[in-house]
Amino acid sequence: INAEYMGEEKQGELQRCRSVYESAVEALGQSANEQLYLSFAKFEERRKEFERARAILRYALDHVPKAKADEIYQLLMTFEKQHGTVEAIEDVVVSKNRFQLEEELKANPYNYDAWFDYIRLEENYGDSNKCRDVYERAISNTPKVMEKDLWSRYIYLWIMYAIYEELEEQDSERTRQVYEACLQIIPHKSFTFSKIWLMYANFEIRQNDLPKARKILGTALGKCPKNKLFRSYVELEIQLGQLDRVRKLYEKWLTFNSTSAQTWIKYAVLEMSLEEYERARYIYELAIHQPVLDLPEMAWKAYIDFEVSQQEYNRARKLYNTLLEKTKHYKVYVAFAMFEANIVGNIEAARRIFDAGYIEISSYGEETKEETRSILESWKLFEKEKGTPESLNDVEDKINPRHGLVASKLLQKAKLYMSKKRKMENEQEPS
């Protein structure tokens, strides 16, 4: 065949030459190698038949084994640079990238990074049908292992698909179908993904279907309650001004997770914002009496600050005393003392609290050496600001006993000096 079509071209029998090429392609079928197509395309290019040459090369890309198509791609790229448009060159590049991604995915269909690249490629250069086809092929590769990290990559394919349908295609019904299909495929008993539930609910809100959004969030909390889901649902109902619903959600949230100090505080702050102060106080009481709290100091501080804001100083003082029965941390003593000094204005009460804290903490010896020094430093700052030279000197003596000894000797010398000076002055007075 090679000798025949070469001879025909030399004799100028162009139509017969073309027929030989066509016969060769038809006779060899899938067995035709890339050299035949390359030769055929170059023949048409020499004849200025650019559309024929382009069609041959593109046909070859679809029929030659992918592993042997590099030379065809190179020729097509060179051809388009010489005879085509910018769009045609881009199309060749996209075709080559598409081919490479297909090869990667053929080797490993669970390579989600490759699917992401393929999706971006089609979204930038493909049409709707191609994009949807790639999305559908990608999501069909469900992970075989129940590992959340692996599933996270997979779920992002669904998220991208839903976003594409809503924003690019503006197809609400298909978007809804994508979310529903995704939620059906997630193994909720093993793990779930709050993000997909929240995205679906927010989508329905954008469709002005609030009952549907509430139903989605309610289903999510029923199947797989999580702090993030509760938080988002509460925020939604607050924005809508549905305070009774908010209270019910907080109650369910705290039944699900009573150890979160932050949740208790947010519930109390909500009631404070509504001027429901007794409700807020009751919530704080429940919080500090929980057997386990992740951040108990945060709950106690919030409760004390609440009572101070209500000018309920006796209640705040009682809370401090109750807290000191549970913990002897130096920071509690410091906070209590500063409350008495700065809020109530009782300097002596503050000094007594510092002294009691110092005695208690220092009684443990070397074990609490750093804590003892910390409370003394806080006490010292307090005395510098609100005390007297004598009270400040007393604290410095506790910090550095040698300082006290030296100060005592200096004081004795000063007194002796003043005594002698007065005696001399008296002797010099005229009788």
GROMACS .gro file of N, CA, C and O in nm, residues 281 285 288-289 300 303-304 307-308 312-326 332 336 339-340 344 353:
model
  120
  281ARG      N    1  -2.978   3.364   8.462
  281ARG     CA    2  -2.919   3.317   8.588
  281ARG      C    3  -2.940   3.168   8.606
  281ARG      O    4  -2.850   3.095   8.648
  285GLU      N    5  -2.657   2.878   8.642
  285GLU     CA    6  -2.657   2.785   8.755
  285GLU      C    7  -2.646   2.641   8.707
  285GLU      O    8  -2.570   2.560   8.762
  288ILE      N    9  -2.273   2.571   8.582
  288ILE     CA   10  -2.164   2.550   8.678
  288ILE      C   11  -2.185   2.424   8.762
  288ILE      O   12  -2.091   2.380   8.830
  289HIS      N   13  -2.305   2.367   8.757
  289HIS     CA   14  -2.330   2.244   8.833
  289HIS      C   15  -2.321   2.119   8.745
  289HIS      O   16  -2.354   2.009   8.792
  300TRP      N   17  -1.773   2.991   8.490
  300TRP     CA   18  -1.774   3.065   8.616
  300TRP      C   19  -1.750   3.214   8.593
  300TRP      O   20  -1.818   3.299   8.652
  303TYR      N   21  -2.058   3.377   8.449
  303TYR     CA   22  -2.163   3.391   8.550
  303TYR      C   23  -2.132   3.508   8.643
  303TYR      O   24  -2.219   3.593   8.672
  304ILE      N   25  -2.008   3.517   8.690
  304ILE     CA   26  -1.969   3.627   8.779
  304ILE      C   27  -1.983   3.761   8.708
  304ILE      O   28  -2.036   3.858   8.763
  307GLU      N   29  -2.343   3.867   8.704
  307GLU     CA   30  -2.391   3.923   8.831
  307GLU      C   31  -2.334   4.063   8.854
  307GLU      O   32  -2.404   4.151   8.905
  308VAL      N   33  -2.210   4.084   8.816
  308VAL     CA   34  -2.151   4.217   8.829
  308VAL      C   35  -2.226   4.316   8.739
  308VAL      O   36  -2.255   4.430   8.780
  312GLU      N   37  -2.525   4.290   9.121
  312GLU     CA   38  -2.556   4.195   9.229
  312GLU      C   39  -2.424   4.151   9.291
  312GLU      O   40  -2.378   4.037   9.274
  313TYR      N   41  -2.363   4.241   9.370
  313TYR     CA   42  -2.229   4.217   9.420
  313TYR      C   43  -2.225   4.106   9.525
  313TYR      O   44  -2.127   4.031   9.531
  314ASN      N   45  -2.329   4.095   9.606
  314ASN     CA   46  -2.332   3.988   9.704
  314ASN      C   47  -2.339   3.851   9.636
  314ASN      O   48  -2.275   3.756   9.680
  315ARG      N   49  -2.416   3.843   9.527
  315ARG     CA   50  -2.422   3.718   9.451
  315ARG      C   51  -2.285   3.687   9.389
  315ARG      O   52  -2.241   3.571   9.389
  316ALA      N   53  -2.221   3.789   9.334
  316ALA     CA   54  -2.089   3.769   9.274
  316ALA      C   55  -1.989   3.722   9.380
  316ALA      O   56  -1.909   3.631   9.357
  317ARG      N   57  -1.993   3.785   9.497
  317ARG     CA   58  -1.903   3.747   9.607
  317ARG      C   59  -1.928   3.601   9.649
  317ARG      O   60  -1.833   3.525   9.673
  318LYS      N   61  -2.055   3.565   9.654
  318LYS     CA   62  -2.089   3.428   9.692
  318LYS      C   63  -2.035   3.328   9.588
  318LYS      O   64  -1.987   3.219   9.623
  319LEU      N   65  -2.042   3.367   9.461
  319LEU     CA   66  -1.989   3.280   9.355
  319LEU      C   67  -1.838   3.262   9.370
  319LEU      O   68  -1.785   3.152   9.355
  320TYR      N   69  -1.769   3.371   9.399
  320TYR     CA   70  -1.624   3.361   9.420
  320TYR      C   71  -1.592   3.266   9.535
  320TYR      O   72  -1.503   3.181   9.525
  321ASN      N   73  -1.664   3.280   9.646
  321ASN     CA   74  -1.639   3.194   9.761
  321ASN      C   75  -1.670   3.048   9.730
  321ASN      O   76  -1.597   2.957   9.772
  322THR      N   77  -1.777   3.025   9.653
  322THR     CA   78  -1.811   2.888   9.613
  322THR      C   79  -1.703   2.830   9.522
  322THR      O   80  -1.664   2.714   9.536
  323LEU      N   81  -1.654   2.914   9.432
  323LEU     CA   82  -1.549   2.868   9.340
  323LEU      C   83  -1.421   2.835   9.416
  323LEU      O   84  -1.352   2.737   9.384
  324LEU      N   85  -1.391   2.913   9.521
  324LEU     CA   86  -1.269   2.885   9.598
  324LEU      C   87  -1.281   2.758   9.682
  324LEU      O   88  -1.181   2.703   9.726
  325GLU      N   89  -1.402   2.710   9.701
  325GLU     CA   90  -1.420   2.580   9.766
  325GLU      C   91  -1.385   2.466   9.671
  325GLU      O   92  -1.350   2.357   9.714
  326LYS      N   93  -1.395   2.495   9.540
  326LYS     CA   94  -1.368   2.393   9.439
  326LYS      C   95  -1.224   2.397   9.390
  326LYS      O   96  -1.168   2.294   9.352
  332VAL      N   97  -0.797   3.280   9.077
  332VAL     CA   98  -0.929   3.305   9.136
  332VAL      C   99  -0.915   3.405   9.251
  332VAL      O  100  -0.995   3.499   9.264
  336PHE      N  101  -1.086   3.770   9.253
  336PHE     CA  102  -1.174   3.803   9.364
  336PHE      C  103  -1.128   3.933   9.431
  336PHE      O  104  -1.207   4.024   9.459
  339PHE      N  105  -1.196   4.230   9.216
  339PHE     CA  106  -1.340   4.259   9.220
  339PHE      C  107  -1.372   4.347   9.341
  339PHE      O  108  -1.441   4.449   9.329
  340GLU      N  109  -1.320   4.309   9.458
  340GLU     CA  110  -1.346   4.387   9.579
  340GLU      C  111  -1.285   4.526   9.569
  340GLU      O  112  -1.345   4.626   9.613
  344VAL      N  113  -1.624   4.691   9.397
  344VAL     CA  114  -1.691   4.726   9.523
  344VAL      C  115  -1.622   4.845   9.589
  344VAL      O  116  -1.685   4.926   9.657
  353ILE      N  117  -0.817   3.910  10.098
  353ILE     CA  118  -0.825   3.799  10.001
  353ILE      C  119  -0.686   3.764   9.949
  353ILE      O  120  -0.650   3.647   9.939
   0.00000   0.00000   0.00000
